């Protein structure tokens, strides 16, 4: 397994060091079907060099992994992605990206431990690859937002059409993003934070 950070020299770089003011750490998991852009999102938004566990896709996946729509993809996550982003001087998010291929889904249990919420990335050309992911989150009771990742040629579904197609409750936020862009990925995480805060406030009130 190729941990990209394994060859970094010892000693933290200035951007790796958390400010002393950081008081709250929140664990967020980035999930979604195969090849929807999870590793891309964690990598674009992370302020530290992200940890990735990407492996070259091999013959072992033929007939097992559904590569329809992402035929040009050559690498896939086999364990997890990891990144960090400070939302402000006090709040820091730790991001864990899951593998998209179903044969690695047994890793979910560990990755979700202690997670406050999740981002479900969807590829609007292949909504169906995220159906099972959403089902599993609902079973676990993990609050999530859905981020629609734009790929060239993506159909522009109106939000309510997407909500119906993904069978999402009215309360679940749906946002559009380009996972390659830092600001866009950051907006997705902000949407999740706002949603978690809203859930906490309504729970307190009831
Ligand atoms: N055009 C475009 N390409 C993207 C976008 N996000 C990801 N990609 C490309 O799509 C491919 C798949 O992205 P990954 O980030 O590896 O997807 P993943 O969800 O981590 O994939 P698995 O870990 O294999 O499930 C890569 O070649 C990315 O460069 C996007 O927003 N737009
Ligand atoms: Mg990946």
PDB file of C-alpha atoms and ligand atoms in Angstrom:
ATOM      1  CA  UNK A   1       0.000   0.000   0.000  1.00  0.00           C
ATOM      2  CA  UNK A   2       1.408   3.367  -0.957  1.00  0.00           C
ATOM      3  CA  UNK A   3       1.023   5.947   1.797  1.00  0.00           C
ATOM      4  CA  UNK A   4       2.038   9.129   0.018  1.00  0.00           C
ATOM      5  CA  UNK A   5       3.271  10.753   3.197  1.00  0.00           C
ATOM      6  CA  UNK A   6       5.668   7.985   4.103  1.00  0.00           C
ATOM      7  CA  UNK A   7       8.593   9.725   2.396  1.00  0.00           C
ATOM      8  CA  UNK A   8       8.090  13.144   3.960  1.00  0.00           C
ATOM      9  CA  UNK A   9      11.007  14.250   6.116  1.00  0.00           C
ATOM     10  CA  UNK A  10      10.564  14.196   9.900  1.00  0.00           C
ATOM     11  CA  UNK A  11       9.327  17.382  11.582  1.00  0.00           C
ATOM     12  CA  UNK A  12       6.117  19.327  10.995  1.00  0.00           C
ATOM     13  CA  UNK A  13       5.836  21.980   8.278  1.00  0.00           C
ATOM     14  CA  UNK A  14       4.329  25.311   9.335  1.00  0.00           C
ATOM     15  CA  UNK A  15       0.964  24.512   7.671  1.00  0.00           C
ATOM     16  CA  UNK A  16       0.837  21.172   9.499  1.00  0.00           C
ATOM     17  CA  UNK A  17       0.830  22.795  12.922  1.00  0.00           C
ATOM     18  CA  UNK A  18      -2.568  23.523  14.440  1.00  0.00           C
ATOM     19  CA  UNK A  19      -2.939  27.001  15.956  1.00  0.00           C
ATOM     20  CA  UNK A  20      -3.104  27.034  19.773  1.00  0.00           C
ATOM     21  CA  UNK A  21      -6.601  28.510  19.485  1.00  0.00           C
ATOM     22  CA  UNK A  22      -8.036  25.323  17.871  1.00  0.00           C
ATOM     23  CA  UNK A  23     -10.546  24.195  20.482  1.00  0.00           C
ATOM     24  CA  UNK A  24     -12.979  21.911  18.649  1.00  0.00           C
ATOM     25  CA  UNK A  25     -12.181  19.052  16.306  1.00  0.00           C
ATOM     26  CA  UNK A  26     -14.903  17.448  14.220  1.00  0.00           C
ATOM     27  CA  UNK A  27     -14.585  14.235  12.257  1.00  0.00           C
ATOM     28  CA  UNK A  28     -16.284  14.236   8.868  1.00  0.00           C
ATOM     29  CA  UNK A  29     -16.486  11.313   6.461  1.00  0.00           C
ATOM     30  CA  UNK A  30     -16.624  11.757   2.683  1.00  0.00           C
ATOM     31  CA  UNK A  31     -18.531   8.921   1.054  1.00  0.00           C
ATOM     32  CA  UNK A  32     -19.964   8.114  -2.348  1.00  0.00           C
ATOM     33  CA  UNK A  33     -19.934   5.518  -5.058  1.00  0.00           C
ATOM     34  CA  UNK A  34     -16.960   4.493  -7.110  1.00  0.00           C
ATOM     35  CA  UNK A  35     -15.063   7.332  -8.839  1.00  0.00           C
ATOM     36  CA  UNK A  36     -17.346  10.212  -7.834  1.00  0.00           C
ATOM     37  CA  UNK A  37     -14.426  12.419  -6.703  1.00  0.00           C
ATOM     38  CA  UNK A  38     -13.956  11.707  -2.971  1.00  0.00           C
ATOM     39  CA  UNK A  39     -10.147  11.645  -3.081  1.00  0.00           C
ATOM     40  CA  UNK A  40     -10.221  14.763  -5.262  1.00  0.00           C
ATOM     41  CA  UNK A  41     -12.390  16.643  -2.742  1.00  0.00           C
ATOM     42  CA  UNK A  42     -10.286  15.717   0.298  1.00  0.00           C
ATOM     43  CA  UNK A  43      -7.132  16.639  -1.626  1.00  0.00           C
ATOM     44  CA  UNK A  44      -8.408  19.975  -2.914  1.00  0.00           C
ATOM     45  CA  UNK A  45      -9.614  21.250   0.440  1.00  0.00           C
ATOM     46  CA  UNK A  46      -6.978  19.903   2.817  1.00  0.00           C
ATOM     47  CA  UNK A  47      -4.530  22.394   4.288  1.00  0.00           C
ATOM     48  CA  UNK A  48      -2.076  19.607   5.050  1.00  0.00           C
ATOM     49  CA  UNK A  49      -0.698  17.334   2.388  1.00  0.00           C
ATOM     50  CA  UNK A  50      -3.444  14.717   2.199  1.00  0.00           C
ATOM     51  CA  UNK A  51      -2.797  11.112   3.006  1.00  0.00           C
ATOM     52  CA  UNK A  52      -4.078   8.902   0.213  1.00  0.00           C
ATOM     53  CA  UNK A  53      -4.082   5.170  -0.275  1.00  0.00           C
ATOM     54  CA  UNK A  54      -4.536   5.011  -4.021  1.00  0.00           C
ATOM     55  CA  UNK A  55      -3.622   1.884  -5.914  1.00  0.00           C
ATOM     56  CA  UNK A  56      -3.504   1.243  -9.620  1.00  0.00           C
ATOM     57  CA  UNK A  57      -6.634  -0.531 -10.744  1.00  0.00           C
ATOM     58  CA  UNK A  58      -5.760  -4.032 -11.865  1.00  0.00           C
ATOM     59  CA  UNK A  59      -7.250  -7.055 -13.552  1.00  0.00           C
ATOM     60  CA  UNK A  60      -8.555  -8.132 -10.106  1.00  0.00           C
ATOM     61  CA  UNK A  61     -11.295  -5.563 -10.452  1.00  0.00           C
ATOM     62  CA  UNK A  62     -12.491  -6.713 -13.856  1.00  0.00           C
ATOM     63  CA  UNK A  63     -16.044  -7.980 -13.582  1.00  0.00           C
ATOM     64  CA  UNK A  64     -16.182  -6.817  -9.930  1.00  0.00           C
ATOM     65  CA  UNK A  65     -15.818  -3.037 -10.151  1.00  0.00           C
ATOM     66  CA  UNK A  66     -18.300  -1.139 -12.249  1.00  0.00           C
ATOM     67  CA  UNK A  67     -16.170   1.299 -14.250  1.00  0.00           C
ATOM     68  CA  UNK A  68     -18.970   2.374 -16.605  1.00  0.00           C
ATOM     69  CA  UNK A  69     -18.768   6.171 -16.974  1.00  0.00           C
ATOM     70  CA  UNK A  70     -15.266   6.384 -15.467  1.00  0.00           C
ATOM     71  CA  UNK A  71     -13.355   4.285 -17.994  1.00  0.00           C
ATOM     72  CA  UNK A  72     -10.348   6.608 -17.909  1.00  0.00           C
ATOM     73  CA  UNK A  73      -9.828   6.136 -14.192  1.00  0.00           C
ATOM     74  CA  UNK A  74      -6.589   4.304 -13.371  1.00  0.00           C
ATOM     75  CA  UNK A  75      -6.283   4.676  -9.577  1.00  0.00           C
ATOM     76  CA  UNK A  76      -8.666   3.822  -6.787  1.00  0.00           C
ATOM     77  CA  UNK A  77      -8.743   4.267  -3.015  1.00  0.00           C
ATOM     78  CA  UNK A  78      -8.179   1.006  -1.187  1.00  0.00           C
ATOM     79  CA  UNK A  79      -8.250   2.149   2.451  1.00  0.00           C
ATOM     80  CA  UNK A  80      -8.939   5.833   3.072  1.00  0.00           C
ATOM     81  CA  UNK A  81      -8.090   9.453   2.339  1.00  0.00           C
ATOM     82  CA  UNK A  82      -7.210  11.782   5.166  1.00  0.00           C
ATOM     83  CA  UNK A  83      -7.037  15.573   5.272  1.00  0.00           C
ATOM     84  CA  UNK A  84      -7.550  18.505   7.611  1.00  0.00           C
ATOM     85  CA  UNK A  85      -9.101  21.949   7.269  1.00  0.00           C
ATOM     86  CA  UNK A  86      -9.428  24.751   9.788  1.00  0.00           C
ATOM     87  CA  UNK A  87     -12.808  26.414   9.352  1.00  0.00           C
ATOM     88  CA  UNK A  88     -11.800  29.262  11.669  1.00  0.00           C
ATOM     89  CA  UNK A  89      -9.219  29.756  14.397  1.00  0.00           C
ATOM     90  CA  UNK A  90     -11.188  27.486  16.769  1.00  0.00           C
ATOM     91  CA  UNK A  91     -12.828  24.795  14.632  1.00  0.00           C
ATOM     92  CA  UNK A  92     -10.875  22.165  12.747  1.00  0.00           C
ATOM     93  CA  UNK A  93     -12.326  19.399  10.588  1.00  0.00           C
ATOM     94  CA  UNK A  94     -10.640  16.054  10.096  1.00  0.00           C
ATOM     95  CA  UNK A  95     -11.701  14.548   6.806  1.00  0.00           C
ATOM     96  CA  UNK A  96     -11.807  10.837   6.091  1.00  0.00           C
ATOM     97  CA  UNK A  97     -12.564   9.697   2.541  1.00  0.00           C
ATOM     98  CA  UNK A  98     -13.857   6.164   2.136  1.00  0.00           C
ATOM     99  CA  UNK A  99     -13.077   3.736  -0.686  1.00  0.00           C
ATOM    100  CA  UNK A 100     -15.844   3.757  -3.300  1.00  0.00           C
ATOM    101  CA  UNK A 101     -15.576   0.151  -4.375  1.00  0.00           C
ATOM    102  CA  UNK A 102     -17.992  -2.118  -2.593  1.00  0.00           C
ATOM    103  CA  UNK A 103     -15.373  -4.791  -1.895  1.00  0.00           C
ATOM    104  CA  UNK A 104     -13.672  -2.335   0.514  1.00  0.00           C
ATOM    105  CA  UNK A 105     -16.825  -1.247   2.306  1.00  0.00           C
ATOM    106  CA  UNK A 106     -16.005  -3.429   5.334  1.00  0.00           C
ATOM    107  CA  UNK A 107     -13.669  -0.546   6.299  1.00  0.00           C
ATOM    108  CA  UNK A 108     -16.622   1.770   6.889  1.00  0.00           C
ATOM    109  CA  UNK A 109     -17.120   0.743  10.506  1.00  0.00           C
ATOM    110  CA  UNK A 110     -13.741   2.070  11.621  1.00  0.00           C
ATOM    111  CA  UNK A 111     -13.909   5.157   9.453  1.00  0.00           C
ATOM    112  CA  UNK A 112     -17.268   6.192  10.911  1.00  0.00           C
ATOM    113  CA  UNK A 113     -16.313   5.831  14.551  1.00  0.00           C
ATOM    114  CA  UNK A 114     -16.763   9.240  16.199  1.00  0.00           C
ATOM    115  CA  UNK A 115     -17.879  10.945  12.969  1.00  0.00           C
ATOM    116  CA  UNK A 116     -20.357  13.798  13.471  1.00  0.00           C
ATOM    117  CA  UNK A 117     -21.499  13.897   9.867  1.00  0.00           C
ATOM    118  CA  UNK A 118     -20.849  12.937   6.291  1.00  0.00           C
ATOM    119  CA  UNK A 119     -20.689  14.357   2.800  1.00  0.00           C
ATOM    120  CA  UNK A 120     -22.200  12.134   0.117  1.00  0.00           C
ATOM    121  CA  UNK A 121     -20.626  12.998  -3.214  1.00  0.00           C
ATOM    122  CA  UNK A 122     -22.656  12.078  -6.264  1.00  0.00           C
ATOM    123  CA  UNK A 123     -21.805  12.069  -9.935  1.00  0.00           C
ATOM    124  CA  UNK A 124     -24.953  13.341 -11.689  1.00  0.00           C
ATOM    125  CA  UNK A 125     -24.214  11.096 -14.694  1.00  0.00           C
ATOM    126  CA  UNK A 126     -24.271   8.019 -12.449  1.00  0.00           C
ATOM    127  CA  UNK A 127     -26.627   8.701  -9.555  1.00  0.00           C
ATOM    128  CA  UNK A 128     -27.252   4.997  -9.065  1.00  0.00           C
ATOM    129  CA  UNK A 129     -23.717   4.337  -7.740  1.00  0.00           C
ATOM    130  CA  UNK A 130     -24.595   6.338  -4.634  1.00  0.00           C
ATOM    131  CA  UNK A 131     -27.933   4.696  -3.778  1.00  0.00           C
ATOM    132  CA  UNK A 132     -26.427   2.038  -1.490  1.00  0.00           C
ATOM    133  CA  UNK A 133     -24.155   4.585   0.175  1.00  0.00           C
ATOM    134  CA  UNK A 134     -27.101   6.774   1.144  1.00  0.00           C
ATOM    135  CA  UNK A 135     -29.007   3.733   2.410  1.00  0.00           C
ATOM    136  CA  UNK A 136     -26.106   2.744   4.629  1.00  0.00           C
ATOM    137  CA  UNK A 137     -25.832   6.239   6.119  1.00  0.00           C
ATOM    138  CA  UNK A 138     -29.538   6.313   6.854  1.00  0.00           C
ATOM    139  CA  UNK A 139     -29.256   2.921   8.588  1.00  0.00           C
ATOM    140  CA  UNK A 140     -26.420   4.248  10.742  1.00  0.00           C
ATOM    141  CA  UNK A 141     -28.285   7.473  11.537  1.00  0.00           C
ATOM    142  CA  UNK A 142     -25.351   9.615  10.382  1.00  0.00           C
ATOM    143  CA  UNK A 143     -26.456  13.131   9.317  1.00  0.00           C
ATOM    144  CA  UNK A 144     -25.265  14.021   5.835  1.00  0.00           C
ATOM    145  CA  UNK A 145     -25.413  16.544   3.014  1.00  0.00           C
ATOM    146  CA  UNK A 146     -25.371  15.571  -0.650  1.00  0.00           C
ATOM    147  CA  UNK A 147     -22.829  17.291  -2.903  1.00  0.00           C
ATOM    148  CA  UNK A 148     -23.363  17.003  -6.642  1.00  0.00           C
ATOM    149  CA  UNK A 149     -19.929  16.957  -8.282  1.00  0.00           C
ATOM    150  CA  UNK A 150     -19.825  18.531 -11.725  1.00  0.00           C
ATOM    151  CA  UNK A 151     -18.148  16.512 -14.488  1.00  0.00           C
ATOM    152  CA  UNK A 152     -18.019  17.580 -18.154  1.00  0.00           C
ATOM    153  CA  UNK A 153     -21.274  16.568 -19.805  1.00  0.00           C
ATOM    154  CA  UNK A 154     -23.071  16.306 -16.471  1.00  0.00           C
ATOM    155  CA  UNK A 155     -26.811  16.716 -16.828  1.00  0.00           C
ATOM    156  CA  UNK A 156     -28.109  19.749 -14.947  1.00  0.00           C
ATOM    157  CA  UNK A 157     -30.811  18.222 -12.807  1.00  0.00           C
ATOM    158  CA  UNK A 158     -32.849  20.684 -10.747  1.00  0.00           C
ATOM    159  CA  UNK A 159     -32.430  20.076  -7.006  1.00  0.00           C
ATOM    160  CA  UNK A 160     -35.930  18.724  -6.486  1.00  0.00           C
ATOM    161  CA  UNK A 161     -35.458  16.216  -9.308  1.00  0.00           C
ATOM    162  CA  UNK A 162     -32.266  15.012  -7.650  1.00  0.00           C
ATOM    163  CA  UNK A 163     -34.012  14.802  -4.298  1.00  0.00           C
ATOM    164  CA  UNK A 164     -36.700  12.608  -5.797  1.00  0.00           C
ATOM    165  CA  UNK A 165     -34.221  10.440  -7.711  1.00  0.00           C
ATOM    166  CA  UNK A 166     -32.120   9.885  -4.582  1.00  0.00           C
ATOM    167  CA  UNK A 167     -35.233   9.527  -2.406  1.00  0.00           C
ATOM    168  CA  UNK A 168     -33.941  12.103   0.079  1.00  0.00           C
ATOM    169  CA  UNK A 169     -35.997  13.653   2.877  1.00  0.00           C
ATOM    170  CA  UNK A 170     -36.779  17.368   2.419  1.00  0.00           C
ATOM    171  CA  UNK A 171     -34.412  18.382   5.227  1.00  0.00           C
ATOM    172  CA  UNK A 172     -31.243  16.936   3.676  1.00  0.00           C
ATOM    173  CA  UNK A 173     -29.283  19.760   2.003  1.00  0.00           C
ATOM    174  CA  UNK A 174     -28.211  19.285  -1.621  1.00  0.00           C
ATOM    175  CA  UNK A 175     -25.380  21.464  -2.915  1.00  0.00           C
ATOM    176  CA  UNK A 176     -23.491  21.629  -6.201  1.00  0.00           C
ATOM    177  CA  UNK A 177     -19.706  21.549  -6.303  1.00  0.00           C
ATOM    178  CA  UNK A 178     -16.587  21.033  -8.336  1.00  0.00           C
ATOM    179  CA  UNK A 179     -14.478  18.757  -6.153  1.00  0.00           C
ATOM    180  CA  UNK A 180     -11.297  19.954  -7.884  1.00  0.00           C
ATOM    181  CA  UNK A 181     -11.758  23.497  -6.541  1.00  0.00           C
ATOM    182  CA  UNK A 182     -10.762  24.268  -2.973  1.00  0.00           C
ATOM    183  CA  UNK A 183     -13.380  26.983  -2.436  1.00  0.00           C
ATOM    184  CA  UNK A 184     -16.126  24.800  -3.823  1.00  0.00           C
ATOM    185  CA  UNK A 185     -15.141  21.838  -1.632  1.00  0.00           C
ATOM    186  CA  UNK A 186     -14.942  24.179   1.353  1.00  0.00           C
ATOM    187  CA  UNK A 187     -18.494  25.389   0.646  1.00  0.00           C
ATOM    188  CA  UNK A 188     -19.671  21.772   0.811  1.00  0.00           C
ATOM    189  CA  UNK A 189     -18.125  21.358   4.256  1.00  0.00           C
ATOM    190  CA  UNK A 190     -19.635  24.657   5.398  1.00  0.00           C
ATOM    191  CA  UNK A 191     -23.052  23.385   4.277  1.00  0.00           C
ATOM    192  CA  UNK A 192     -22.532  20.274   6.398  1.00  0.00           C
ATOM    193  CA  UNK A 193     -21.472  22.343   9.425  1.00  0.00           C
ATOM    194  CA  UNK A 194     -24.554  24.566   9.068  1.00  0.00           C
ATOM    195  CA  UNK A 195     -26.773  21.476   8.804  1.00  0.00           C
ATOM    196  CA  UNK A 196     -25.219  19.868  11.905  1.00  0.00           C
ATOM    197  CA  UNK A 197     -25.692  23.090  13.815  1.00  0.00           C
ATOM    198  CA  UNK A 198     -29.320  23.290  12.695  1.00  0.00           C
ATOM    199  CA  UNK A 199     -29.927  19.685  13.832  1.00  0.00           C
ATOM    200  CA  UNK A 200     -28.297  20.392  17.202  1.00  0.00           C
ATOM    201  CA  UNK A 201     -30.424  23.508  17.717  1.00  0.00           C
ATOM    202  CA  UNK A 202     -33.691  21.775  16.818  1.00  0.00           C
ATOM    203  CA  UNK A 203     -32.815  18.816  19.046  1.00  0.00           C
ATOM    204  CA  UNK A 204     -32.100  21.143  21.951  1.00  0.00           C
ATOM    205  CA  UNK A 205     -35.396  22.940  21.425  1.00  0.00           C
ATOM    206  CA  UNK A 206     -37.482  19.731  21.456  1.00  0.00           C
TER     207      UNK A 206
HETATM  208  N1  LIG B   1     -14.068  16.926 -14.529  1.00  0.00           N
HETATM  209  C1  LIG B   1     -13.997  16.571 -13.268  1.00  0.00           C
HETATM  210  N2  LIG B   1     -13.258  15.515 -12.959  1.00  0.00           N
HETATM  211  C2  LIG B   1     -13.182  15.167 -11.666  1.00  0.00           C
HETATM  212  C3  LIG B   1     -13.883  15.857 -10.672  1.00  0.00           C
HETATM  213  N3  LIG B   1     -13.649  15.224  -9.476  1.00  0.00           N
HETATM  214  C4  LIG B   1     -12.847  14.197  -9.750  1.00  0.00           C
HETATM  215  N4  LIG B   1     -12.533  14.171 -11.059  1.00  0.00           N
HETATM  216  C5  LIG B   1     -11.717  13.182 -11.733  1.00  0.00           C
HETATM  217  O1  LIG B   1     -12.459  11.987 -11.648  1.00  0.00           O
HETATM  218  C6  LIG B   1     -11.598  10.898 -11.343  1.00  0.00           C
HETATM  219  C7  LIG B   1     -12.066  10.182 -10.120  1.00  0.00           C
HETATM  220  O2  LIG B   1     -11.813  10.962  -8.988  1.00  0.00           O
HETATM  221  P1  LIG B   1     -11.400  10.355  -7.571  1.00  0.00           P
HETATM  222  O3  LIG B   1     -11.224  11.540  -6.694  1.00  0.00           O
HETATM  223  O4  LIG B   1     -10.305   9.367  -7.657  1.00  0.00           O
HETATM  224  O5  LIG B   1     -12.721   9.565  -7.194  1.00  0.00           O
HETATM  225  P2  LIG B   1     -12.979   8.665  -5.896  1.00  0.00           P
HETATM  226  O6  LIG B   1     -14.410   8.869  -5.548  1.00  0.00           O
HETATM  227  O7  LIG B   1     -11.985   8.956  -4.838  1.00  0.00           O
HETATM  228  O8  LIG B   1     -12.741   7.224  -6.490  1.00  0.00           O
HETATM  229  P3  LIG B   1     -12.630   5.812  -5.684  1.00  0.00           P
HETATM  230  O9  LIG B   1     -11.765   6.043  -4.506  1.00  0.00           O
HETATM  231  O10 LIG B   1     -12.009   4.883  -6.683  1.00  0.00           O
HETATM  232  O11 LIG B   1     -14.028   5.422  -5.363  1.00  0.00           O
HETATM  233  C8  LIG B   1     -10.202  11.489 -11.224  1.00  0.00           C
HETATM  234  O12 LIG B   1      -9.557  11.277 -12.472  1.00  0.00           O
HETATM  235  C9  LIG B   1     -10.432  12.963 -11.003  1.00  0.00           C
HETATM  236  O13 LIG B   1      -9.407  13.794 -11.543  1.00  0.00           O
HETATM  237  C10 LIG B   1     -14.645  16.977 -11.040  1.00  0.00           C
HETATM  238  O14 LIG B   1     -15.252  17.655 -10.224  1.00  0.00           O
HETATM  239  N5  LIG B   1     -14.670  17.276 -12.352  1.00  0.00           N
HETATM  240 MG1  LIG B   2     -10.770   7.691  -3.856  1.00  0.00          MG
END
